[in-house]
Amino acid sequence: MHIPIGKTAEEAIRKFRNNDDSLQIIHQEPVDGGIILFKQKTGQENNSNLQMEYARKIIFGWKWAWGGGYSIGESSQFTSALDYMSIPELSHISTPFPMLFGHILDPAIQRVTVEFEGNEKPVVAEAKLVEVGPESIIWFVSLPSSATIPYEMKGFNDKGELVTHKQMDDPNGMGAMVLGER
C-alpha cells in the first residue's frame, strides 16, 4: 500500500483518507516523532463521533501512520456519560499507542483514569482532558507498550468520587459508559 506524503500532517492525513472534508479538526496534540489530530463530523445531532489520526514527521514531510474512529448513536434507554475507543499498539513502528480516547458527555465527569496490571501492582494512567468547544470535552491517554488488556476505565466527579467504571477486554474496543455503571 502506498501512503502519500504531505507538507503538513493535515495534508498527509487528508491525502491518505481521500480528501474527506466532512471531518473537522478539533484538537492537535504533539507527541514524540509526530502529531495526533482529533477530528469529528460536524452536524451529526444525537450522535457521538470522534476520529484520531497519527502522522509522523519524516525527512520529506509528514506521513499518516495510524488512526481510527467511532460513531455511537444516542440511546433512548440511557444517556451516556463518557464514550471511548481503544487503538492498539503497532509492532513495526514507534507510535504513541496503545491509546484510549473519547468524549466526556456528562459534566459530572471531571477526571478519567485507565488502570492496567503492572509488574507487581496495578498502574494508573491519568487521561488528559481538553475542552474543544462549548460544553465539548475530549479525553485521551497513551499507555506504555507494556500495558495489557484488561483495562479498567474510571470516571470521577469533582469530589474525587467514582461515578462510572468499566473493564475493557478488547484492545480494539469502543463503547459508552453511563453514570453509576460499575
N, CA and C atoms as an extended XYZ file, in Angstrom:
546
Properties=species:S:1:pos:R:3:atomname:S:1:resname:S:1:resid:I:1 pbc="F F F"
N         0.844       -1.169        0.000 N   MET     1
C         0.000        0.000        0.000 CA  MET     1
C         0.893        1.237        0.000 C   MET     1
N         0.565        2.185       -0.856 N   HIS     2
C         1.299        3.441       -0.930 CA  HIS     2
C         0.650        4.446        0.015 C   HIS     2
N         1.439        5.002        0.915 N   ILE     3
C         0.947        6.029        1.828 CA  ILE     3
C         1.541        7.355        1.379 C   ILE     3
N         0.679        8.306        0.976 N   PRO     4
C         1.174        9.579        0.446 CA  PRO     4
C         1.850       10.440        1.518 C   PRO     4
N         2.725       11.322        1.056 N   ILE     5
C         3.438       12.259        1.927 CA  ILE     5
C         2.823       13.639        1.736 C   ILE     5
N         2.707       14.393        2.836 N   GLY     6
C         2.181       15.746        2.760 CA  GLY     6
C         3.160       16.746        3.341 C   GLY     6
N         2.975       18.021        2.998 N   LYS     7
C         3.823       19.081        3.557 CA  LYS     7
C         3.483       19.338        5.015 C   LYS     7
N         2.241       19.032        5.399 N   THR     8
C         1.795       19.161        6.795 CA  THR     8
C         1.156       17.838        7.202 C   THR     8
N         0.990       17.654        8.497 N   ALA     9
C         0.313       16.458        8.986 CA  ALA     9
C        -1.115       16.406        8.463 C   ALA     9
N        -1.799       17.550        8.465 N   GLU    10
C        -3.174       17.613        7.960 CA  GLU    10
C        -3.253       17.175        6.508 C   GLU    10
N        -2.321       17.652        5.676 N   GLU    11
C        -2.325       17.299        4.255 CA  GLU    11
C        -2.063       15.803        4.077 C   GLU    11
N        -1.130       15.248        4.827 N   ALA    12
C        -0.823       13.818        4.712 CA  ALA    12
C        -2.041       12.969        5.067 C   ALA    12
N        -2.751       13.357        6.123 N   ILE    13
C        -3.939       12.612        6.538 CA  ILE    13
C        -5.055       12.782        5.516 C   ILE    13
N        -5.251       13.992        5.029 N   ARG    14
C        -6.286       14.249        4.031 CA  ARG    14
C        -6.027       13.417        2.759 C   ARG    14
N        -4.765       13.359        2.329 N   LYS    15
C        -4.424       12.556        1.147 CA  LYS    15
C        -4.686       11.074        1.405 C   LYS    15
N        -4.299       10.588        2.574 N   PHE    16
C        -4.489        9.168        2.893 CA  PHE    16
C        -5.977        8.827        2.971 C   PHE    16
N        -6.756        9.713        3.555 N   ARG    17
C        -8.200        9.485        3.745 CA  ARG    17
C        -9.016        9.962        2.537 C   ARG    17
N        -8.355       10.198        1.409 N   ASN    18
C        -9.028       10.594        0.159 CA  ASN    18
C        -9.829       11.878        0.297 C   ASN    18
N        -9.181       12.912        0.841 N   ASN    19
C        -9.772       14.253        0.922 CA  ASN    19
C       -11.125       14.297        1.615 C   ASN    19
N       -11.286       13.559        2.692 N   ASP    20
C       -12.545       13.564        3.444 CA  ASP    20
C       -12.672       14.881        4.205 C   ASP    20
N       -13.439       15.816        3.636 N   ASP    21
C       -13.597       17.131        4.247 CA  ASP    21
C       -14.772       17.190        5.212 C   ASP    21
N       -15.454       16.065        5.438 N   SER    22
C       -16.581       16.070        6.365 CA  SER    22
C       -16.115       16.084        7.823 C   SER    22
N       -14.818       15.868        8.026 N   LEU    23
C       -14.270       15.852        9.383 CA  LEU    23
C       -13.546       17.163        9.679 C   LEU    23
N       -13.842       17.732       10.829 N   GLN    24
C       -13.230       18.988       11.267 CA  GLN    24
C       -12.211       18.692       12.374 C   GLN    24
N       -11.024       19.282       12.280 N   ILE    25
C       -10.016       19.114       13.325 CA  ILE    25
C       -10.455       19.890       14.549 C   ILE    25
N       -10.519       19.197       15.700 N   ILE    26
C       -10.933       19.860       16.937 CA  ILE    26
C        -9.786       19.991       17.940 C   ILE    26
N        -8.709       19.197       17.747 N   HIS    27
C        -7.559       19.305       18.645 CA  HIS    27
C        -6.346       18.669       17.986 C   HIS    27
N        -5.171       19.285       18.225 N   GLN    28
C        -3.896       18.727       17.774 CA  GLN    28
C        -3.026       18.520       18.998 C   GLN    28
N        -2.424       17.347       19.103 N   GLU    29
C        -1.580       17.023       20.250 CA  GLU    29
C        -0.211       16.557       19.759 C   GLU    29
N         0.827       17.405       19.937 N   PRO    30
C         2.172       16.970       19.554 CA  PRO    30
C         2.618       15.796       20.421 C   PRO    30
N         3.228       14.808       19.801 N   VAL    31
C         3.791       13.655       20.509 CA  VAL    31
C         5.180       13.400       19.949 C   VAL    31
N         5.944       12.618       20.649 N   ASP    32
C         7.301       12.314       20.214 CA  ASP    32
C         7.278       11.716       18.807 C   ASP    32
N         7.907       12.384       17.855 N   GLY    33
C         8.008       11.890       16.486 CA  GLY    33
C         6.865       12.275       15.573 C   GLY    33
N         5.854       12.974       16.102 N   GLY    34
C         4.733       13.307       15.235 CA  GLY    34
C         3.662       14.127       15.919 C   GLY    34
N         2.433       13.949       15.434 N   ILE    35
C         1.298       14.698       15.968 CA  ILE    35
C         0.043       13.839       15.859 C   ILE    35
N        -0.848       14.020       16.826 N   ILE    36
C        -2.144       13.360       16.795 CA  ILE    36
C        -3.189       14.427       16.516 C   ILE    36
N        -4.042       14.161       15.541 N   LEU    37
C        -5.143       15.059       15.222 CA  LEU    37
C        -6.442       14.384       15.629 C   LEU    37
N        -7.250       15.099       16.389 N   PHE    38
C        -8.583       14.620       16.744 CA  PHE    38
C        -9.564       15.350       15.837 C   PHE    38
N       -10.453       14.590       15.209 N   LYS    39
C       -11.394       15.154       14.248 CA  LYS    39
C       -12.787       14.617       14.542 C   LYS    39
N       -13.792       15.387       14.145 N   GLN    40
C       -15.149       14.876       14.256 CA  GLN    40
C       -16.010       15.413       13.129 C   GLN    40
N       -17.045       14.648       12.826 N   LYS    41
C       -18.007       15.079       11.806 CA  LYS    41
C       -18.901       16.141       12.418 C   LYS    41
N       -19.133       17.184       11.667 N   THR    42
C       -19.998       18.256       12.145 CA  THR    42
C       -21.431       17.992       11.707 C   THR    42
N       -22.363       18.553       12.441 N   GLY    43
C       -23.764       18.469       12.073 CA  GLY    43
C       -24.403       17.119       12.283 C   GLY    43
N       -23.854       16.285       13.146 N   GLN    44
C       -24.464       14.988       13.417 CA  GLN    44
C       -25.135       15.050       14.783 C   GLN    44
N       -26.396       15.442       14.793 N   GLU    45
C       -27.146       15.559       16.043 CA  GLU    45
C       -27.416       14.166       16.611 C   GLU    45
N       -27.505       14.076       17.934 N   ASN    46
C       -27.797       12.822       18.636 CA  ASN    46
C       -26.809       11.714       18.278 C   ASN    46
N       -25.572       12.092       18.059 N   ASN    47
C       -24.560       11.139       17.642 CA  ASN    47
C       -23.221       11.580       18.218 C   ASN    47
N       -22.485       10.652       18.761 N   SER    48
C       -21.155       10.959       19.268 CA  SER    48
C       -20.160       10.328       18.306 C   SER    48
N       -19.243       11.130       17.773 N   ASN    49
C       -18.265       10.600       16.844 CA  ASN    49
C       -16.936       11.286       17.078 C   ASN    49
N       -15.875       10.533       16.903 N   LEU    50
C       -14.543       11.075       17.090 CA  LEU    50
C       -13.567       10.236       16.275 C   LEU    50
N       -12.659       10.910       15.608 N   GLN    51
C       -11.625       10.271       14.799 CA  GLN    51
C       -10.277       10.710       15.350 C   GLN    51
N        -9.344        9.783       15.456 N   MET    52
C        -7.992       10.083       15.916 CA  MET    52
C        -7.036        9.624       14.821 C   MET    52
N        -6.153       10.527       14.387 N   GLU    53
C        -5.178       10.205       13.344 CA  GLU    53
C        -3.784       10.572       13.833 C   GLU    53
N        -2.828        9.704       13.573 N   TYR    54
C        -1.438        9.951       13.953 CA  TYR    54
C        -0.605       10.076       12.682 C   TYR    54
N         0.125       11.189       12.571 N   ALA    55
C         1.040       11.406       11.449 CA  ALA    55
C         2.459       11.550       11.999 C   ALA    55
N         3.401       10.938       11.311 N   ARG    56
C         4.815       11.005       11.703 CA  ARG    56
C         5.562       12.012       10.852 C   ARG    56
N         6.509       12.686       11.465 N   LYS    57
C         7.406       13.591       10.739 CA  LYS    57
C         8.506       12.731       10.132 C   LYS    57
N         8.705       12.874        8.810 N   ILE    58
C         9.777       12.150        8.123 CA  ILE    58
C        10.644       13.170        7.391 C   ILE    58
N        11.705       12.728        6.792 N   ILE    59
C        12.651       13.620        6.121 CA  ILE    59
C        11.973       14.508        5.081 C   ILE    59
N        11.035       13.947        4.317 N   PHE    60
C        10.427       14.670        3.202 CA  PHE    60
C         9.108       15.362        3.547 C   PHE    60
N         8.697       15.320        4.794 N   GLY    61
C         7.429       15.947        5.179 CA  GLY    61
C         6.726       15.163        6.271 C   GLY    61
N         5.448       14.875        6.045 N   TRP    62
C         4.622       14.162        7.010 CA  TRP    62
C         3.978       12.960        6.327 C   TRP    62
N         3.759       11.896        7.127 N   LYS    63
C         3.168       10.679        6.594 CA  LYS    63
C         2.172       10.117        7.614 C   LYS    63
N         0.959        9.788        7.147 N   TRP    64
C        -0.026        9.154        8.018 CA  TRP    64
C         0.543        7.837        8.501 C   TRP    64
N         0.343        7.502        9.794 N   ALA    65
C         0.887        6.268       10.331 CA  ALA    65
C        -0.181        5.331       10.904 C   ALA    65
N        -1.205        5.885       11.549 N   TRP    66
C        -2.177        5.025       12.222 CA  TRP    66
C        -3.350        5.870       12.668 C   TRP    66
N        -4.506        5.269       12.795 N   GLY    67
C        -5.651        6.011       13.288 CA  GLY    67
C        -6.924        5.203       13.231 C   GLY    67
N        -7.986        5.820       13.669 N   GLY    68
C        -9.283        5.173       13.671 CA  GLY    68
C       -10.304        6.072       14.327 C   GLY    68
N       -11.532        5.640       14.319 N   GLY    69
C       -12.577        6.445       14.912 CA  GLY    69
C       -13.833        5.650       15.151 C   GLY    69
N       -14.821        6.317       15.720 N   TYR    70
C       -16.077        5.666       16.043 CA  TYR    70
C       -17.230        6.653       15.891 C   TYR    70
N       -18.408        6.097       15.818 N   SER    71
C       -19.646        6.871       15.825 CA  SER    71
C       -20.657        6.062       16.618 C   SER    71
N       -21.220        6.673       17.638 N   ILE    72
C       -22.177        5.990       18.504 CA  ILE    72
C       -23.453        6.824       18.533 C   ILE    72
N       -24.549        6.239       18.110 N   GLY    73
C       -25.835        6.924       18.141 CA  GLY    73
C       -26.366        7.009       19.565 C   GLY    73
N       -27.152        8.034       19.831 N   GLU    74
C       -27.727        8.219       21.163 CA  GLU    74
C       -28.777        7.153       21.428 C   GLU    74
N       -28.760        6.588       22.626 N   SER    75
C       -29.718        5.564       23.008 CA  SER    75
C       -30.934        6.203       23.667 C   SER    75
N       -32.086        5.636       23.423 N   SER    76
C       -33.289        6.129       24.090 CA  SER    76
C       -33.422        5.526       25.482 C   SER    76
N       -32.626        4.492       25.781 N   GLN    77
C       -32.719        3.808       27.070 CA  GLN    77
C       -31.842        4.434       28.148 C   GLN    77
N       -30.731        5.025       27.763 N   PHE    78
C       -29.855        5.643       28.745 CA  PHE    78
C       -29.073        6.780       28.101 C   PHE    78
N       -28.562        7.662       28.951 N   THR    79
C       -27.744        8.769       28.467 CA  THR    79
C       -26.301        8.478       28.816 C   THR    79
N       -25.433        8.472       27.838 N   SER    80
C       -24.016        8.191       28.066 CA  SER    80
C       -23.349        9.331       28.815 C   SER    80
N       -22.444        8.977       29.715 N   ALA    81
C       -21.644        9.960       30.434 CA  ALA    81
C       -20.285       10.123       29.769 C   ALA    81
N       -19.847        9.069       29.080 N   LEU    82
C       -18.500        9.024       28.533 CA  LEU    82
C       -18.516        8.005       27.403 C   LEU    82
N       -17.860        8.302       26.286 N   ASP    83
C       -17.675        7.268       25.279 CA  ASP    83
C       -16.180        7.085       25.050 C   ASP    83
N       -15.814        5.991       24.390 N   TYR    84
C       -14.398        5.654       24.301 CA  TYR    84
C       -14.104        4.746       23.115 C   TYR    84
N       -12.836        4.733       22.755 N   MET    85
C       -12.301        3.797       21.770 CA  MET    85
C       -10.853        3.512       22.135 C   MET    85
N       -10.412        2.304       21.859 N   SER    86
C        -9.030        1.898       22.104 CA  SER    86
C        -8.343        1.660       20.764 C   SER    86
N        -7.149        2.222       20.630 N   ILE    87
C        -6.312        1.989       19.443 CA  ILE    87
C        -5.087        1.197       19.922 C   ILE    87
N        -4.880       -0.001       19.383 N   PRO    88
C        -3.767       -0.824       19.864 CA  PRO    88
C        -2.406       -0.348       19.367 C   PRO    88
N        -1.392       -0.910       19.961 N   GLU    89
C        -0.005       -0.619       19.589 CA  GLU    89
C         0.308       -1.223       18.219 C   GLU    89
N         1.170       -0.551       17.478 N   LEU    90
C         1.704       -1.106       16.232 CA  LEU    90
C         3.052       -1.727       16.546 C   LEU    90
N         3.315       -2.900       16.002 N   SER    91
C         4.572       -3.579       16.344 CA  SER    91
C         5.751       -3.152       15.482 C   SER    91
N         5.506       -2.612       14.280 N   HIS    92
C         6.620       -2.365       13.368 CA  HIS    92
C         7.114       -0.914       13.325 C   HIS    92
N         6.391        0.031       13.967 N   ILE    93
C         6.894        1.408       14.024 CA  ILE    93
C         6.641        1.998       15.405 C   ILE    93
N         7.417        2.980       15.752 N   SER    94
C         7.269        3.647       17.044 CA  SER    94
C         6.068        4.599       16.977 C   SER    94
N         5.124        4.425       17.905 N   THR    95
C         3.916        5.248       17.958 CA  THR    95
C         3.544        5.532       19.407 C   THR    95
N         2.630        6.461       19.628 N   PRO    96
C         2.158        6.740       20.992 CA  PRO    96
C         1.004        5.810       21.399 C   PRO    96
N         1.007        4.576       20.914 N   PHE    97
C        -0.064        3.623       21.184 CA  PHE    97
C         0.463        2.455       21.986 C   PHE    97
N        -0.384        1.791       22.760 N   PRO    98
C        -1.837        1.866       22.766 CA  PRO    98
C        -2.346        3.193       23.342 C   PRO    98
N        -3.554        3.568       22.886 N   MET    99
C        -4.182        4.807       23.337 CA  MET    99
C        -5.679        4.580       23.483 C   MET    99
N        -6.250        5.195       24.497 N   LEU   100
C        -7.696        5.247       24.651 CA  LEU   100
C        -8.102        6.701       24.548 C   LEU   100
N        -9.255        6.951       23.918 N   PHE   101
C        -9.722        8.323       23.756 CA  PHE   101
C       -11.230        8.335       23.645 C   PHE   101
N       -11.810        9.505       23.842 N   GLY   102
C       -13.253        9.617       23.714 CA  GLY   102
C       -13.751       10.992       24.101 C   GLY   102
N       -15.076       11.088       24.225 N   HIS   103
C       -15.751       12.317       24.643 CA  HIS   103
C       -16.239       12.172       26.077 C   HIS   103
N       -16.213       13.251       26.806 N   ILE   104
C       -16.912       13.319       28.083 CA  ILE   104
C       -18.249       13.979       27.773 C   ILE   104
N       -19.337       13.267       28.028 N   LEU   105
C       -20.663       13.718       27.637 CA  LEU   105
C       -21.487       14.242       28.811 C   LEU   105
N       -21.024       13.996       30.026 N   ASP   106
C       -21.742       14.462       31.214 CA  ASP   106
C       -20.797       15.326       32.041 C   ASP   106
N       -21.205       16.550       32.386 N   PRO   107
C       -20.309       17.444       33.134 CA  PRO   107
C       -19.944       16.932       34.526 C   PRO   107
N       -20.623       15.889       35.001 N   ALA   108
C       -20.253       15.300       36.294 CA  ALA   108
C       -18.868       14.657       36.225 C   ALA   108
N       -18.448       14.212       35.044 N   ILE   109
C       -17.127       13.577       34.883 CA  ILE   109
C       -16.074       14.674       34.830 C   ILE   109
N       -15.183       14.669       35.822 N   GLN   110
C       -14.127       15.679       35.909 CA  GLN   110
C       -12.727       15.082       35.793 C   GLN   110
N       -12.641       13.761       35.836 N   ARG   111
C       -11.336       13.093       35.789 CA  ARG   111
C       -11.554       11.686       35.248 C   ARG   111
N       -10.624       11.226       34.403 N   VAL   112
C       -10.698        9.876       33.846 CA  VAL   112
C        -9.341        9.208       34.043 C   VAL   112
N        -9.371        7.949       34.479 N   THR   113
C        -8.138        7.167       34.606 CA  THR   113
C        -8.313        5.836       33.877 C   THR   113
N        -7.182        5.251       33.518 N   VAL   114
C        -7.161        3.908       32.944 CA  VAL   114
C        -6.152        3.117       33.757 C   VAL   114
N        -6.595        1.981       34.297 N   GLU   115
C        -5.717        1.123       35.103 CA  GLU   115
C        -5.458       -0.174       34.359 C   GLU   115
N        -4.238       -0.701       34.556 N   PHE   116
C        -3.863       -1.982       33.975 CA  PHE   116
C        -2.833       -2.620       34.890 C   PHE   116
N        -2.616       -3.907       34.717 N   GLU   117
C        -1.672       -4.626       35.573 CA  GLU   117
C        -0.234       -4.283       35.204 C   GLU   117
N         0.546       -3.920       36.223 N   GLY   118
C         1.974       -3.676       36.048 CA  GLY   118
C         2.740       -4.915       36.459 C   GLY   118
N         4.048       -4.777       36.630 N   ASN   119
C         4.866       -5.927       37.020 CA  ASN   119
C         4.455       -6.504       38.365 C   ASN   119
N         4.252       -5.636       39.354 N   GLU   120
C         3.925       -6.128       40.686 CA  GLU   120
C         2.639       -5.557       41.249 C   GLU   120
N         2.167       -4.465       40.660 N   LYS   121
C         0.943       -3.833       41.161 CA  LYS   121
C         0.241       -3.113       40.024 C   LYS   121
N        -1.038       -2.774       40.205 N   PRO   122
C        -1.755       -2.041       39.153 CA  PRO   122
C        -1.122       -0.672       38.883 C   PRO   122
N        -1.165       -0.258       37.617 N   VAL   123
C        -0.654        1.043       37.193 CA  VAL   123
C        -1.857        1.907       36.815 C   VAL   123
N        -1.836        3.162       37.268 N   VAL   124
C        -2.920        4.090       36.954 CA  VAL   124
C        -2.381        5.158       36.006 C   VAL   124
N        -3.022        5.277       34.844 N   ALA   125
C        -2.657        6.310       33.866 CA  ALA   125
C        -3.749        7.380       33.876 C   ALA   125
N        -3.341        8.619       34.013 N   GLU   126
C        -4.265        9.752       34.075 CA  GLU   126
C        -4.535       10.258       32.657 C   GLU   126
N        -5.805       10.378       32.302 N   ALA   127
C        -6.170       10.892       30.984 CA  ALA   127
C        -6.053       12.411       30.967 C   ALA   127
N        -5.717       12.930       29.806 N   LYS   128
C        -5.713       14.374       29.600 CA  LYS   128
C        -7.095       14.763       29.101 C   LYS   128
N        -7.681       15.794       29.708 N   LEU   129
C        -8.978       16.305       29.301 CA  LEU   129
C        -8.770       17.632       28.593 C   LEU   129
N        -9.402       17.800       27.426 N   VAL   130
C        -9.225       19.008       26.626 CA  VAL   130
C       -10.593       19.543       26.215 C   VAL   130
N       -10.852       20.806       26.535 N   GLU   131
C       -12.077       21.447       26.078 CA  GLU   131
C       -11.891       21.809       24.610 C   GLU   131
N       -12.794       21.316       23.750 N   VAL   132
C       -12.657       21.523       22.314 CA  VAL   132
C       -13.795       22.369       21.740 C   VAL   132
N       -14.645       22.856       22.584 N   GLY   133
C       -15.761       23.697       22.157 CA  GLY   133
C       -16.685       23.938       23.328 C   GLY   133
N       -17.725       24.724       23.115 N   PRO   134
C       -18.676       24.965       24.199 CA  PRO   134
C       -19.289       23.640       24.672 C   PRO   134
N       -19.097       23.347       25.921 N   GLU   135
C       -19.628       22.114       26.524 CA  GLU   135
C       -19.178       20.859       25.784 C   GLU   135
N       -17.977       20.873       25.217 N   SER   136
C       -17.444       19.720       24.494 CA  SER   136
C       -16.024       19.434       24.984 C   SER   136
N       -15.856       18.270       25.587 N   ILE   137
C       -14.557       17.873       26.153 CA  ILE   137
C       -14.185       16.496       25.615 C   ILE   137
N       -12.937       16.372       25.160 N   ILE   138
C       -12.411       15.059       24.788 CA  ILE   138
C       -11.409       14.637       25.846 C   ILE   138
N       -11.140       13.338       25.903 N   TRP   139
C       -10.138       12.805       26.817 CA  TRP   139
C        -9.291       11.793       26.038 C   TRP   139
N        -8.040       11.664       26.452 N   PHE   140
C        -7.176       10.669       25.824 CA  PHE   140
C        -6.028       10.334       26.756 C   PHE   140
N        -5.520        9.131       26.597 N   VAL   141
C        -4.375        8.681       27.383 CA  VAL   141
C        -3.571        7.689       26.557 C   VAL   141
N        -2.255        7.945       26.464 N   SER   142
C        -1.339        6.990       25.848 CA  SER   142
C        -0.848        6.069       26.947 C   SER   142
N        -0.823        4.789       26.654 N   LEU   143
C        -0.367        3.805       27.629 CA  LEU   143
C         0.993        3.272       27.194 C   LEU   143
N         1.792        2.811       28.141 N   PRO   144
C         3.075        2.211       27.747 CA  PRO   144
C         2.831        0.904       26.982 C   PRO   144
N         3.796        0.517       26.170 N   SER   145
C         3.631       -0.706       25.372 CA  SER   145
C         3.490       -1.936       26.262 C   SER   145
N         3.907       -1.824       27.521 N   SER   146
C         3.771       -2.948       28.452 CA  SER   146
C         2.338       -3.120       28.957 C   SER   146
N         1.471       -2.143       28.699 N   ALA   147
C         0.081       -2.217       29.157 CA  ALA   147
C        -0.653       -3.316       28.394 C   ALA   147
N        -1.315       -4.181       29.134 N   THR   148
C        -2.059       -5.269       28.507 CA  THR   148
C        -3.517       -5.252       28.969 C   THR   148
N        -4.359       -5.788       28.140 N   ILE   149
C        -5.780       -5.960       28.432 CA  ILE   149
C        -5.886       -6.924       29.607 C   ILE   149
N        -6.795       -6.773       30.529 N   PRO   150
C        -7.893       -5.807       30.514 CA  PRO   150
C        -7.463       -4.439       31.043 C   PRO   150
N        -8.156       -3.401       30.532 N   TYR   151
C        -8.006       -2.044       31.039 CA  TYR   151
C        -9.231       -1.736       31.901 C   TYR   151
N        -9.021       -1.000       32.971 N   GLU   152
C       -10.132       -0.549       33.812 CA  GLU   152
C       -10.263        0.958       33.608 C   GLU   152
N       -11.364        1.381       32.987 N   MET   153
C       -11.607        2.814       32.795 CA  MET   153
C       -12.481        3.295       33.945 C   MET   153
N       -12.103        4.455       34.499 N   LYS   154
C       -12.852        5.000       35.629 CA  LYS   154
C       -13.090        6.488       35.416 C   LYS   154
N       -14.295        6.926       35.739 N   GLY   155
C       -14.653        8.341       35.679 CA  GLY   155
C       -14.993        8.830       37.074 C   GLY   155
N       -14.459       10.006       37.426 N   PHE   156
C       -14.643       10.574       38.764 CA  PHE   156
C       -15.297       11.945       38.674 C   PHE   156
N       -16.044       12.305       39.714 N   ASN   157
C       -16.653       13.636       39.766 CA  ASN   157
C       -15.692       14.635       40.401 C   ASN   157
N       -16.148       15.872       40.601 N   ASP   158
C       -15.280       16.923       41.144 CA  ASP   158
C       -14.900       16.701       42.601 C   ASP   158
N       -15.558       15.771       43.298 N   LYS   159
C       -15.205       15.435       44.687 CA  LYS   159
C       -14.261       14.238       44.742 C   LYS   159
N       -13.881       13.721       43.578 N   GLY   160
C       -12.993       12.565       43.519 CA  GLY   160
C       -13.706       11.238       43.695 C   GLY   160
N       -15.037       11.262       43.645 N   GLU   161
C       -15.816       10.045       43.819 CA  GLU   161
C       -15.964        9.317       42.487 C   GLU   161
N       -15.838        8.006       42.522 N   LEU   162
C       -16.010        7.179       41.341 CA  LEU   162
C       -17.486        7.209       40.940 C   LEU   162
N       -17.779        7.655       39.701 N   VAL   163
C       -19.167        7.744       39.258 CA  VAL   163
C       -19.468        6.829       38.064 C   VAL   163
N       -18.438        6.299       37.423 N   THR   164
C       -18.624        5.301       36.368 CA  THR   164
C       -17.347        4.475       36.242 C   THR   164
N       -17.522        3.223       35.823 N   HIS   165
C       -16.396        2.290       35.799 CA  HIS   165
C       -16.701        1.198       34.783 C   HIS   165
N       -15.702        0.808       34.020 N   LYS   166
C       -15.921       -0.264       33.046 CA  LYS   166
C       -14.606       -0.971       32.754 C   LYS   166
N       -14.668       -2.292       32.614 N   GLN   167
C       -13.500       -3.067       32.214 CA  GLN   167
C       -13.545       -3.277       30.714 C   GLN   167
N       -12.424       -3.024       30.060 N   MET   168
C       -12.310       -3.229       28.619 CA  MET   168
C       -11.438       -4.450       28.378 C   MET   168
N       -11.991       -5.422       27.646 N   ASP   169
C       -11.273       -6.665       27.370 CA  ASP   169
C       -10.813       -6.796       25.923 C   ASP   169
N       -11.152       -5.805       25.091 N   ASP   170
C       -10.813       -5.850       23.673 CA  ASP   170
C        -9.855       -4.703       23.346 C   ASP   170
N        -8.641       -4.990       22.842 N   PRO   171
C        -7.696       -3.915       22.539 CA  PRO   171
C        -8.168       -3.000       21.409 C   PRO   171
N        -9.213       -3.400       20.681 N   ASN   172
C        -9.806       -2.578       19.624 CA  ASN   172
C       -11.222       -2.136       20.003 C   ASN   172
N       -11.521       -2.154       21.292 N   GLY   173
C       -12.885       -1.909       21.752 CA  GLY   173
C       -13.330       -0.463       21.677 C   GLY   173
N       -14.656       -0.311       21.702 N   MET   174
C       -15.279        1.009       21.772 CA  MET   174
C       -16.627        0.845       22.440 C   MET   174
N       -17.154        1.956       22.953 N   GLY   175
C       -18.457        1.886       23.582 CA  GLY   175
C       -18.754        3.129       24.371 C   GLY   175
N       -19.700        3.010       25.278 N   ALA   176
C       -20.121        4.140       26.094 CA  ALA   176
C       -20.313        3.669       27.537 C   ALA   176
N       -20.217        4.600       28.448 N   MET   177
C       -20.409        4.339       29.873 CA  MET   177
C       -21.472        5.303       30.382 C   MET   177
N       -22.265        4.841       31.359 N   VAL   178
C       -23.285        5.688       31.966 CA  VAL   178
C       -22.933        5.945       33.423 C   VAL   178
N       -23.444        7.038       33.981 N   LEU   179
C       -23.209        7.318       35.395 CA  LEU   179
C       -23.774        6.186       36.233 C   LEU   179
N       -23.037        5.824       37.265 N   GLY   180
C       -23.467        4.748       38.149 CA  GLY   180
C       -23.087        3.373       37.655 C   GLY   180
N       -22.543        3.273       36.434 N   GLU   181
C       -22.137        1.971       35.892 CA  GLU   181
C       -20.904        1.489       36.641 C   GLU   181
N       -20.966        0.286       37.110 N   ARG   182
C       -19.834       -0.257       37.868 CA  ARG   182
C       -19.469       -1.583       37.257 C   ARG   182
